[in-house]
Short mmCIF file of C-alpha atoms and ligand atoms in Angstrom, two decimals:
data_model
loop_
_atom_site.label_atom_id
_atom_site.label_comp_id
_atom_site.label_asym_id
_atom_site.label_seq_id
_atom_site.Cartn_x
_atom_site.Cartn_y
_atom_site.Cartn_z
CA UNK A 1 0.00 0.00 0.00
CA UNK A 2 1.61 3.24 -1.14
CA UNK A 3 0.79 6.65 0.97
CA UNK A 4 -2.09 8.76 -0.37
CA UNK A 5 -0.14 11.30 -2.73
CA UNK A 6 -1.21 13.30 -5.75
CA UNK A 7 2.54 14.21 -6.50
CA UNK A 8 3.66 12.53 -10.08
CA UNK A 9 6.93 10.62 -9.61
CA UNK A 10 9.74 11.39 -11.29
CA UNK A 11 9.37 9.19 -14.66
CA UNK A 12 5.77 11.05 -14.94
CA UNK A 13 7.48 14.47 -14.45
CA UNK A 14 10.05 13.58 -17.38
CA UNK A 15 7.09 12.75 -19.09
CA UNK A 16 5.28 15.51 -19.08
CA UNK A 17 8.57 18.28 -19.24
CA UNK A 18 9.44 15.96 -22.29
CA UNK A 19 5.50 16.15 -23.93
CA UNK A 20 5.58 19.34 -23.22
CA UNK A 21 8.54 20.51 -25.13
CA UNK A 22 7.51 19.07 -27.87
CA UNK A 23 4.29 20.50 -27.82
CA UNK A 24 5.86 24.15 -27.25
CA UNK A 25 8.73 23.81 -29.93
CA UNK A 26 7.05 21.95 -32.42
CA UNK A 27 3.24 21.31 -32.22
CA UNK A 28 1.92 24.57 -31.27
CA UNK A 29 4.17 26.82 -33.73
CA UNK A 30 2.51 24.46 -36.71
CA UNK A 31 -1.27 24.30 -34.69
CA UNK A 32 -2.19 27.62 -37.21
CA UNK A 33 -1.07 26.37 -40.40
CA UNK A 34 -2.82 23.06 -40.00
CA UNK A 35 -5.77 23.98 -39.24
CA UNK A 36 -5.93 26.55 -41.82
CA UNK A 37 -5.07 24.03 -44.45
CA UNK A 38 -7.33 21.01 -42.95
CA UNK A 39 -5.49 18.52 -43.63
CA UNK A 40 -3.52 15.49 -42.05
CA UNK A 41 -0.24 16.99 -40.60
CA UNK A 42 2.28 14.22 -41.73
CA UNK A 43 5.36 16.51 -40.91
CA UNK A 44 4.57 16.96 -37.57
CA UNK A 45 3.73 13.45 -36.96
CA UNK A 46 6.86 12.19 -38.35
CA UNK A 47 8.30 14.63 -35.78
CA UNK A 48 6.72 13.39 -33.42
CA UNK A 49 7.49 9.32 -34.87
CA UNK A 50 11.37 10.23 -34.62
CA UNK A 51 11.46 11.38 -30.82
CA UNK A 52 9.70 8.46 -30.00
CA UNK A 53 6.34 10.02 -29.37
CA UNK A 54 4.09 8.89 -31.84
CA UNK A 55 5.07 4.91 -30.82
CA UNK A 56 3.86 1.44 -30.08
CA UNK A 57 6.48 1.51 -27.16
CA UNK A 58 5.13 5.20 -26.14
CA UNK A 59 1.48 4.30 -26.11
CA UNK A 60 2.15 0.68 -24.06
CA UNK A 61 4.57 2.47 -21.63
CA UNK A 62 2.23 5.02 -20.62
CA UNK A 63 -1.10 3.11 -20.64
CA UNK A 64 0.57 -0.24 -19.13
CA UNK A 65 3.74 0.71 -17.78
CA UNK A 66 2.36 2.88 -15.50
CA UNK A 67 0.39 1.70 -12.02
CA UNK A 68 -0.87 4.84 -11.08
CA UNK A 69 -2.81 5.82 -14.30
CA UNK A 70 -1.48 9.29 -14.69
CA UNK A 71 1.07 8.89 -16.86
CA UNK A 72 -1.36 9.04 -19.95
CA UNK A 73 -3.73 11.87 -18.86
CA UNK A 74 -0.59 13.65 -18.34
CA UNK A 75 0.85 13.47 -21.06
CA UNK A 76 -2.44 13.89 -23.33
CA UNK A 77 -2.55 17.27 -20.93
CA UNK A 78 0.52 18.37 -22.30
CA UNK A 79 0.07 17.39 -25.96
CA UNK A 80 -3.19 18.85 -26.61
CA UNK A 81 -1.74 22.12 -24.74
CA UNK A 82 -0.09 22.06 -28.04
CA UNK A 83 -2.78 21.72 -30.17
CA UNK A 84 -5.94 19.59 -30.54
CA UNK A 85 -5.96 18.70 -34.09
CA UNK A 86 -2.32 18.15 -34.36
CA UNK A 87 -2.97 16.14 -30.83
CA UNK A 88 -5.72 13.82 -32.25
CA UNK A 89 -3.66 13.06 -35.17
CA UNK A 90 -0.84 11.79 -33.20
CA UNK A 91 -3.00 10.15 -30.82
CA UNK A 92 -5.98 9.00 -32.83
CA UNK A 93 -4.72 6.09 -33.20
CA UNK A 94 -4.57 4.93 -29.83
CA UNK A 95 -8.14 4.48 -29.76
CA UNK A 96 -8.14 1.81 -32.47
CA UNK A 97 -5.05 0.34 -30.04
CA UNK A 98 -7.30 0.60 -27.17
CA UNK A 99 -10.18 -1.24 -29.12
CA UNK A 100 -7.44 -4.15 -30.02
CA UNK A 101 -6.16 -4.32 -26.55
CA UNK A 102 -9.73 -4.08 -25.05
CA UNK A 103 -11.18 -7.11 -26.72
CA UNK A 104 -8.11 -8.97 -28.83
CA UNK A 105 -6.84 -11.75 -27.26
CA UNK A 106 -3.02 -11.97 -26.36
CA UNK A 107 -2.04 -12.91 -29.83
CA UNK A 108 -3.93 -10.30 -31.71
CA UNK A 109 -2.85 -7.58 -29.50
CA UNK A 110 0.80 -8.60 -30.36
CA UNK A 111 0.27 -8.87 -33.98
CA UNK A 112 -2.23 -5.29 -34.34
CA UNK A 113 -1.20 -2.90 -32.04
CA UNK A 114 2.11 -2.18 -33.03
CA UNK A 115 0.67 -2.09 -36.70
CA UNK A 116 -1.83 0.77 -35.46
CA UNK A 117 1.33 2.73 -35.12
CA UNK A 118 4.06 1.32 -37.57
CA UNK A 119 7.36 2.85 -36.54
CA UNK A 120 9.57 6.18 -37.57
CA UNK A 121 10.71 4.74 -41.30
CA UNK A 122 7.28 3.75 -42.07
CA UNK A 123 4.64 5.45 -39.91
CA UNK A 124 1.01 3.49 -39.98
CA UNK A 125 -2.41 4.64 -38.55
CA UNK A 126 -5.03 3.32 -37.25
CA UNK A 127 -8.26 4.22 -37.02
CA UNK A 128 -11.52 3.12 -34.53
CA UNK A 129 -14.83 2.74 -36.50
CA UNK A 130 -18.02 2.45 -34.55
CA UNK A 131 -19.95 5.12 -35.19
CA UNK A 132 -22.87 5.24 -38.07
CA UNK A 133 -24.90 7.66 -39.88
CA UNK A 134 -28.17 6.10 -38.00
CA UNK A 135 -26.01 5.39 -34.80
CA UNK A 136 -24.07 7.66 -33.12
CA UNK A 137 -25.02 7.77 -29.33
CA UNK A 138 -27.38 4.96 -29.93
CA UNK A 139 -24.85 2.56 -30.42
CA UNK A 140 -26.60 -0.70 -29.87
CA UNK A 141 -28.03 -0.09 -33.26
CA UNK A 142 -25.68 -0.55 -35.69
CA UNK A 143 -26.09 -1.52 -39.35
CA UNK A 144 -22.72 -2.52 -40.05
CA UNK A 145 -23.31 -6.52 -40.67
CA UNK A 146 -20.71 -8.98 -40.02
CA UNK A 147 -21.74 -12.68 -41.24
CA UNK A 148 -19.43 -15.59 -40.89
CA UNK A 149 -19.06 -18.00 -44.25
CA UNK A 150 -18.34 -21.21 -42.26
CA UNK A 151 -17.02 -22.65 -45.75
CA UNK A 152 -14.22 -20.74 -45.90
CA UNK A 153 -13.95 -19.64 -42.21
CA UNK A 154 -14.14 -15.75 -43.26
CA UNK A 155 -16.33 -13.32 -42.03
CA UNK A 156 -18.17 -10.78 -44.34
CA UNK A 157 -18.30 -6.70 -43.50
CA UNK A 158 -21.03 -4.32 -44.91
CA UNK A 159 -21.83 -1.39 -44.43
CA UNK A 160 -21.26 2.60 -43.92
CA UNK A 161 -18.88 4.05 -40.72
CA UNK A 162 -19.36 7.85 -40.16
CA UNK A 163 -17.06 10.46 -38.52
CA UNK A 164 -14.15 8.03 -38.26
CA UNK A 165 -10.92 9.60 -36.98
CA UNK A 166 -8.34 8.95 -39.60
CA UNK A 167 -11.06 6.77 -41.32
CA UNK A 168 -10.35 5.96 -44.98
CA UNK A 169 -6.38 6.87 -44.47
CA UNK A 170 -5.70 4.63 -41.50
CA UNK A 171 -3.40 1.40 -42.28
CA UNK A 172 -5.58 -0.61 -39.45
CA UNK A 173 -9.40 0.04 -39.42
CA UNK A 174 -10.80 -1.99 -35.91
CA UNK A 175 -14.77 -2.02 -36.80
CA UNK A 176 -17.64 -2.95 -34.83
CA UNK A 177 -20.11 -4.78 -36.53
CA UNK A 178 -23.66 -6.87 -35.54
CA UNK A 179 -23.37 -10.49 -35.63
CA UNK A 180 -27.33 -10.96 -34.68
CA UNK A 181 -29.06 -7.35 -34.75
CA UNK A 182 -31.43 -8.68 -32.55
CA UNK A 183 -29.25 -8.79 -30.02
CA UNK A 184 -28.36 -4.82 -30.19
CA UNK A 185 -25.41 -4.27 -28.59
CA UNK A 186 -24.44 -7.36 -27.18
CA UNK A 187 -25.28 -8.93 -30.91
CA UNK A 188 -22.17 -7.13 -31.90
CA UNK A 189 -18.50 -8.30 -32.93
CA UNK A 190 -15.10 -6.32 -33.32
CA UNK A 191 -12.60 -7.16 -36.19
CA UNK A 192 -8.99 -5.83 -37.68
CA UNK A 193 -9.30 -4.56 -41.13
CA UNK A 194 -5.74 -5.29 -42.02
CA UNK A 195 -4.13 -2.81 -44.71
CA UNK A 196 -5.00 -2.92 -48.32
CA UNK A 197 -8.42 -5.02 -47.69
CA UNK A 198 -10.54 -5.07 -50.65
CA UNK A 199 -13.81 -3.69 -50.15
CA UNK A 200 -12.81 -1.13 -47.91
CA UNK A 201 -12.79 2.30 -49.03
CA UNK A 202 -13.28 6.15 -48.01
CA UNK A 203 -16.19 7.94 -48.11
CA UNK A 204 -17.33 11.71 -47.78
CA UNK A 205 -14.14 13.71 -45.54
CA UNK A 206 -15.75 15.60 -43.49
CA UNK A 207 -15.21 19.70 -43.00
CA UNK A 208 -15.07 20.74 -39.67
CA UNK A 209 -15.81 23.30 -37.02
CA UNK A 210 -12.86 22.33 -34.76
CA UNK A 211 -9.67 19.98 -34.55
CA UNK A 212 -9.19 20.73 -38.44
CA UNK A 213 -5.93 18.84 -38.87
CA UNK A 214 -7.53 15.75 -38.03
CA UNK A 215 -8.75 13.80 -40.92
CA UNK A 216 -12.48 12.69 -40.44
CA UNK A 217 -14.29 10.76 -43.09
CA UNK A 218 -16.63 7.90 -43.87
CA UNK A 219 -15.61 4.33 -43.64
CA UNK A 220 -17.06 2.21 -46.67
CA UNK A 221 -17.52 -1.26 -46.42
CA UNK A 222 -18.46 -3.22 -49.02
CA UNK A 223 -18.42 -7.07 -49.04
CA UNK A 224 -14.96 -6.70 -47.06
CA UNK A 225 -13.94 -10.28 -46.80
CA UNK A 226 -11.39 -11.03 -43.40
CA UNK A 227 -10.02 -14.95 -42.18
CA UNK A 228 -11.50 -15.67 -39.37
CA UNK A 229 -8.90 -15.09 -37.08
CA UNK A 230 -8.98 -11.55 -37.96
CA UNK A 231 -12.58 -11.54 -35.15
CA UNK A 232 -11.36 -9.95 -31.83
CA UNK A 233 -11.16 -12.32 -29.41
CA UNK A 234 -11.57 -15.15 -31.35
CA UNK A 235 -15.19 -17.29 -32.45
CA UNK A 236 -15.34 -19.57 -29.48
CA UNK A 237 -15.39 -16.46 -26.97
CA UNK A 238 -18.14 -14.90 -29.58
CA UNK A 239 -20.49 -17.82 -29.50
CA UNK A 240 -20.43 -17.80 -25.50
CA UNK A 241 -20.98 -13.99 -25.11
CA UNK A 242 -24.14 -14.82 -28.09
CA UNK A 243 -25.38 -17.94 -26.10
CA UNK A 244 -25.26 -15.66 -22.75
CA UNK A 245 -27.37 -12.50 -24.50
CA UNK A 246 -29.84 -15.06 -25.99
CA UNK A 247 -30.42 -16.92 -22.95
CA UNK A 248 -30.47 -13.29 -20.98
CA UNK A 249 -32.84 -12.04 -23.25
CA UNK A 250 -35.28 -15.28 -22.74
CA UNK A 251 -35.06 -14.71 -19.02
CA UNK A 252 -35.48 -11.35 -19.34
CA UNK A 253 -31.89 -10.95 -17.26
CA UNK A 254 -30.66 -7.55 -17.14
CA UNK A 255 -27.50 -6.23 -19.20
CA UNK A 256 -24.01 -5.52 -17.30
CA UNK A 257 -22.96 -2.08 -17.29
CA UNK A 258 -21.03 -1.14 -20.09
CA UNK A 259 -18.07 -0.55 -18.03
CA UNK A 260 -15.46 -0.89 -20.79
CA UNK A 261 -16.40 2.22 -22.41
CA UNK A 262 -15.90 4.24 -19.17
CA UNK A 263 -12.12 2.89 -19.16
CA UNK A 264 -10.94 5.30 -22.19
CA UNK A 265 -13.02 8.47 -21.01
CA UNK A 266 -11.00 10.36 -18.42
CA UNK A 267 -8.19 10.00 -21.46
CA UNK A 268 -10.50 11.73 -23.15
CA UNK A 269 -11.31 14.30 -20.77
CA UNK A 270 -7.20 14.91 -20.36
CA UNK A 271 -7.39 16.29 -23.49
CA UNK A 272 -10.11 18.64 -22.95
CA UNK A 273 -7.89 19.47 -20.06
CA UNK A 274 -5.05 20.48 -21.95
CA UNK A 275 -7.13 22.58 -24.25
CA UNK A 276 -8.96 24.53 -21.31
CA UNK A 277 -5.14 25.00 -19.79
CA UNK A 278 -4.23 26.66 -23.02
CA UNK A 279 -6.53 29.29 -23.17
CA UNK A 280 -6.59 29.62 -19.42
CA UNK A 281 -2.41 30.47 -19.24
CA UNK A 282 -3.14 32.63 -22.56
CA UNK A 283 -5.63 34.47 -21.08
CA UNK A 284 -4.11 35.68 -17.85
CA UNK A 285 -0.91 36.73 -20.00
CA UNK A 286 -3.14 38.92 -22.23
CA UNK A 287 -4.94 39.92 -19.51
CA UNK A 288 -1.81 41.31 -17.75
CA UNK A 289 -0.12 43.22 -20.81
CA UNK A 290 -3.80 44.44 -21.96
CA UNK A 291 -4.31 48.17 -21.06
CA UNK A 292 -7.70 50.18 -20.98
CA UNK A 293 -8.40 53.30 -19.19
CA UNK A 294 -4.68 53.54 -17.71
CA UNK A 295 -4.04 50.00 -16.17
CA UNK A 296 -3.98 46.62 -16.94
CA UNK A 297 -7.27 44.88 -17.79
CA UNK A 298 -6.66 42.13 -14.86
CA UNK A 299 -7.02 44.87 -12.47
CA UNK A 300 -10.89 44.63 -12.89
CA UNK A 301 -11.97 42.15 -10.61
CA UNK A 302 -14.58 41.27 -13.72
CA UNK A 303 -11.57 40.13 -15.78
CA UNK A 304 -9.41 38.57 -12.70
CA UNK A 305 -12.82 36.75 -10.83
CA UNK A 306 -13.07 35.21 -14.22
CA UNK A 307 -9.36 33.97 -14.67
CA UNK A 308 -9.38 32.97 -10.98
CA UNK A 309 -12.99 30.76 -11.60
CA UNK A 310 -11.30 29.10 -15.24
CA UNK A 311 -8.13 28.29 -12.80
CA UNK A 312 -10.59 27.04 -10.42
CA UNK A 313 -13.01 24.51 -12.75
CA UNK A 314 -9.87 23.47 -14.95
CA UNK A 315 -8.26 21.86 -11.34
CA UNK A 316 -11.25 20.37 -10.01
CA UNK A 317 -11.53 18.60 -14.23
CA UNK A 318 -7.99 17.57 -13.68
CA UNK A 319 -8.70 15.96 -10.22
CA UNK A 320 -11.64 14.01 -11.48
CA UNK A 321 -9.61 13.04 -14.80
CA UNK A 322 -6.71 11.75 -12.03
CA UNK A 323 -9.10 9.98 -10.06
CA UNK A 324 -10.84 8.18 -13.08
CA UNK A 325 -7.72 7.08 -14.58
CA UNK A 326 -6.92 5.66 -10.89
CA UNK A 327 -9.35 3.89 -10.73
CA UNK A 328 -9.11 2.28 -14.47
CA UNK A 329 -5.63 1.38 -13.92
CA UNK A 330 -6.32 0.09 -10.43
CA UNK A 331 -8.90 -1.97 -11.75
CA UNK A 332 -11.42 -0.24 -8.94
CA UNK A 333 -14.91 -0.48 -10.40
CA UNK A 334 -16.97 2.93 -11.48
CA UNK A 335 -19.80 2.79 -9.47
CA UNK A 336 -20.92 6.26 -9.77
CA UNK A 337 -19.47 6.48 -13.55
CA UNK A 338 -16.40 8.18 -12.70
CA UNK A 339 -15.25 7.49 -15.91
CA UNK A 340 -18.47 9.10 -17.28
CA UNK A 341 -17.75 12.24 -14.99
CA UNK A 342 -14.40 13.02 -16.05
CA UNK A 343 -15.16 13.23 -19.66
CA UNK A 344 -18.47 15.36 -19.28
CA UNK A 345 -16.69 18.31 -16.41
CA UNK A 346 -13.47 18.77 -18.86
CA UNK A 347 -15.65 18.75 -21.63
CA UNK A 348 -17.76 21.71 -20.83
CA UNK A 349 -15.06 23.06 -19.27
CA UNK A 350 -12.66 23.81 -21.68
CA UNK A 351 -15.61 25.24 -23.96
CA UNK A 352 -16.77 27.58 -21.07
CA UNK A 353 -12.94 28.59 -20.67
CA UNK A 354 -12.15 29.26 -23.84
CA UNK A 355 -15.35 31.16 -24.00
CA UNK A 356 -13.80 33.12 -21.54
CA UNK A 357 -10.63 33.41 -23.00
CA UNK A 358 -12.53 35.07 -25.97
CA UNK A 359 -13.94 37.71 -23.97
CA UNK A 360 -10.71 38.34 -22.43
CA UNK A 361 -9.23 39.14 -25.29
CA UNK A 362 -11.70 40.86 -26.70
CA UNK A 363 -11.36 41.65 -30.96
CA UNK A 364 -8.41 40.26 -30.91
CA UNK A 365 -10.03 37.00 -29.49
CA UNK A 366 -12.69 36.79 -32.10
CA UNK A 367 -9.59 37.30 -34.82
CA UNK A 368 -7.74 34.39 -36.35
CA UNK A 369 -4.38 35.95 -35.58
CA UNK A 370 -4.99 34.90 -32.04
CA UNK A 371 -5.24 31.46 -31.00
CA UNK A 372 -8.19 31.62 -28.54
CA UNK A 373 -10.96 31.37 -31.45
CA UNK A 374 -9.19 28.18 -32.43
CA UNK A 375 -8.97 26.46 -29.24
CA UNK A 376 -13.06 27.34 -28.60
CA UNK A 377 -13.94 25.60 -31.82
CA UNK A 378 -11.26 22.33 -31.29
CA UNK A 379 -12.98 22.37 -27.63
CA UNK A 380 -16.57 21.92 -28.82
CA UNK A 381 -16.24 18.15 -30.10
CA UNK A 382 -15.37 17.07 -26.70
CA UNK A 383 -18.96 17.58 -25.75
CA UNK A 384 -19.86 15.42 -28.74
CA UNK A 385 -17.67 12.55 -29.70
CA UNK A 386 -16.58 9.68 -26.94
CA UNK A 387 -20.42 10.29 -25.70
CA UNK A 388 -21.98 13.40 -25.40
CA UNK A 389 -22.80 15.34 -22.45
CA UNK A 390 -26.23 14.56 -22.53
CA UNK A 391 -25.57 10.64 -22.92
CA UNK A 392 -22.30 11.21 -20.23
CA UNK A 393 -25.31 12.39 -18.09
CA UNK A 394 -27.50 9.63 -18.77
CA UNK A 395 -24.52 7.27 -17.90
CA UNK A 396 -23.86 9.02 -14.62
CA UNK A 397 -28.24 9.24 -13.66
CA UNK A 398 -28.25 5.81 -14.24
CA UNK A 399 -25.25 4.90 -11.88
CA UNK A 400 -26.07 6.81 -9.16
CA UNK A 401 -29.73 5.74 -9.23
CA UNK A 402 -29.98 2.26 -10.47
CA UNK A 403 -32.68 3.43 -12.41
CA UNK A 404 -33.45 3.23 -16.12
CA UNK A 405 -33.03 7.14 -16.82
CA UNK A 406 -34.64 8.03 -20.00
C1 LIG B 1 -14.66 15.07 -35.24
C2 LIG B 1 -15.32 13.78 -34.88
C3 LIG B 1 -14.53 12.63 -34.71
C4 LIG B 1 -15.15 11.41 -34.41
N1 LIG B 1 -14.37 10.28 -34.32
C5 LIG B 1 -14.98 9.08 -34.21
C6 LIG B 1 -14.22 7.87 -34.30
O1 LIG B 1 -13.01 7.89 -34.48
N2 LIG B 1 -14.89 6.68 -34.22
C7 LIG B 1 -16.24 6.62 -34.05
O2 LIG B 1 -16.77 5.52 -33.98
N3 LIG B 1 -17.00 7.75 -33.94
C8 LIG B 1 -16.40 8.98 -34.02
N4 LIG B 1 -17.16 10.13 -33.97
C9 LIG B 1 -18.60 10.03 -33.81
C10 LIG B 1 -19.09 10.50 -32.46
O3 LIG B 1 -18.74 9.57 -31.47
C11 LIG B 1 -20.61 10.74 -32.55
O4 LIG B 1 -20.79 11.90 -33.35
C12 LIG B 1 -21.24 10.95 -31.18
O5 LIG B 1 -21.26 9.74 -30.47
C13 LIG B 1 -22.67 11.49 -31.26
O6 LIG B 1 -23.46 10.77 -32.14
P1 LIG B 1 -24.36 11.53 -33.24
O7 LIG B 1 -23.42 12.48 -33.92
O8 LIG B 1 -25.03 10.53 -34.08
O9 LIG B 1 -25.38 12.37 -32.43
P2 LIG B 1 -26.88 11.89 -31.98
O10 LIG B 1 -26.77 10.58 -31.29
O11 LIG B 1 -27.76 12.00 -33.16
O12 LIG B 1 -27.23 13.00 -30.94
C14 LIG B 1 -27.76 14.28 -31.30
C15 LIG B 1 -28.16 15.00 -30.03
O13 LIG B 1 -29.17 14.26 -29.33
C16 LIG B 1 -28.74 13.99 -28.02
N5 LIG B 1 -29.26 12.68 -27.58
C17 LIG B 1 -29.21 11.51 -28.25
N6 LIG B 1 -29.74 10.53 -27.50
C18 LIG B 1 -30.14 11.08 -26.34
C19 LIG B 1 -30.75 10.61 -25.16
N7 LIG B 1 -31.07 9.32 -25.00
N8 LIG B 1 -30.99 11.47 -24.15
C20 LIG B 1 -30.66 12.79 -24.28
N9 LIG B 1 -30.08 13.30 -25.37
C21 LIG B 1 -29.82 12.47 -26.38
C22 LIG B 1 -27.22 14.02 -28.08
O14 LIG B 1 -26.65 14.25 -26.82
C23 LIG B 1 -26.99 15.15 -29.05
O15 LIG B 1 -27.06 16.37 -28.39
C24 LIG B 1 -16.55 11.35 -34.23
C25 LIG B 1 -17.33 12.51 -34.40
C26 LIG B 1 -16.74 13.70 -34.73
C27 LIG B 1 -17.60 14.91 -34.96
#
């Protein structure tokens, strides 16, 4: 039993000095240009590929390497301090390595993960494809169909993906598909679209509000044929986990929790934290050099009550983010949806701070010469994607009162 501290130990503090340089010397000097351009920022993610950053041995150090669970929300922190869309392009393909690691067994994880990532020579993607133009927060509804051809021990994928980080350009596509619709979403099935697949193809990419370097697009699939083994977890484990829903569903047995999902929120939420920091540090700066009517602006308690409140709610985010990821990583069980929690408070945090940052700044905040407007609009999607606040509320209703919230 370790003493109750909060302090990061020294590998985390490398960590984070070493994330953070980066993101000062390289990410957020190119954060303009990218997002201007809206496009995929391959220079700065083979920067970020040489220094080790961008790395199968990166992403398993600091998710598994780690006991505490900080080591990751830290670090996402300090990246997305950087910049969001530059951020989710170097990181977006951890979440198809999370999907591998969450259901693959040991063999597939070996084999996929490192693929998600490639290495510096020959950097790969991945990308993590649930979502569908008829299911987005509803995700037990999925069209996607996965049907096994016992023949020739393949499985075959149709159907359309929509808003799919890196979707289309990723080298590793993980896609959840229904085995038995009727099932919703415990009917369902995860598989590795290795590189190159036939059938597989991009659709519409998607212009954006916010995080404009990342790509976003539509994920085609059209009688994608995979071997069998290419299932996550393997067919055996599948026709259990079917058995189980179908015999649940005749009894009438309730559904467990889907307490996977709230594993990868507070990493989530860390980098709604780092955006929210941004604009915070920015903002008290500005506010400090800024003079109307003979002084600083700070000196208004209107301007410094509001930097002192954005200090305020973006440490009480970054505790619950802490706490969640503790708990993940300690394998102690959400029973309130802590995981749920983090991700909704840094959400609308870091859009109410860098609403504030606006106003701070004033015209030059509304301008694109100053990077406040940008950091509102990459904010905004983490009250939509990884569950939106309203469903993160749901989640949380739910927990707390054992009820079936509506
Ligand atoms: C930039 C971007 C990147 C993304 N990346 C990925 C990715 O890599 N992989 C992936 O699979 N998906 C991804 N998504 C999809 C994202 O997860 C979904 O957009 C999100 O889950 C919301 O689904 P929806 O857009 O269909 O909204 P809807 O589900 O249609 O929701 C619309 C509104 O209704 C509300 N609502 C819905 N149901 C309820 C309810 N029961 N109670 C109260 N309110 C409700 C919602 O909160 C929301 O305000 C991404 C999306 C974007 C924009």
């Amino acid at each position: 039993m370790s003493e109750f501290s909060l302090e990061l130990n020294e590998d985390q503090q490398q960590i984070q000095k070493w994330v953070h340089d980066f993101a000062e010397a390289v990410v957020r000097p190119a954060a303009h240009e990218w997002d201007e351009r809206e496009e995929f920022p391959w220079p700065i993610v083979e920067e970020a590929a040489k220094i080790g950053l961008y790395s199968f041995d990166f992403f398993a150090q600091a998710s598994l390497g780690d006991s505490t669970g900080l080591t990751l929300p830290v670090a996402l922190e300090e990246l997305f301090w950087g910049d969001a869309g530059i951020g989710l392009s170097i990181f977006g393909s951890g979440l198809a390595a999370a999907g591998i690691a969450g259901t693959g067994l040991a063999e597939q994880v070996m084999e996929w993960v490192p693929q998600c990532f490639g290495d510096a020579d020959k950097i790969q993607l991945g990308a993590f494809c649930v979502s569908e133009p008829d299911a987005g927060s509803d995700v037990s509804s999925l069209k996607t169909r996965a049907t096994y051809d016992e023949a020739n021990d393949e499985w075959v994928l149709n159907g359309t993906k929509a808003w799919i980080t890196n979707g289309g350009i990723a080298d590793i596509h993980v896609v959840v598909a229904t085995v038995d619709p009727s099932l919703k979403g415990r009917g369902q099935a995860s598989f590795v679209v290795p590189p190159d697949t036939k059938g597989l193809s991009q659709g519409q990419k998607y212009l954006k509000h916010g995080i404009r370097a990342s790509h976003t697009a539509e994920v085609v699939l059209e009688d994608v044929r995979l071997p069998g083994r290419l299932l996550l977890g393997g067919k055996e484990k599948l026709d259990e986990k079917l058995a189980r829903a179908r015999e649940q569903q005749r009894t009438g047995a309730k559904q467990p929790a889907m307490a996977t999902f709230e594993a990868t929120r507070p990493s989530v939420a860390a980098m709604a934290v780092g955006i929210a920091r941004a604009a915070y540090e920015y903002a008290l700066e500005y506010a400090k050099e800024r003079s109307q009517f003979g002084r600083p602006i700070i000196h208004n308690q209107a301007i410094a009550f509001a930097l002192a409140d954005m200090k305020l709610e973006i440490d009480a985010a970054r505790l619950l983010v802490w706490r969640a990821s503790w708990m993940g990583r300690t394998g102690k069980p959400f029973t309130n949806a802590e995981g749920s929690m983090s991700k909704l408070k840094a959400g609308e945090v870091a859009v109410w701070a860098t609403e504030r940052a606006i106003q701070i700044l004033g015209g030059n905040g509304y301008t694109r010469e100053f990077p406040v407007e940008r950091w509102h609009r990459d904010a905004k999607i983490y009250t939509i994607f990884e569950g939106t606040s309203e469903i993160q509320r749901l989640v949380i209703s739910r927990a707390i009162s054992g009820l079936r919230v509506e």
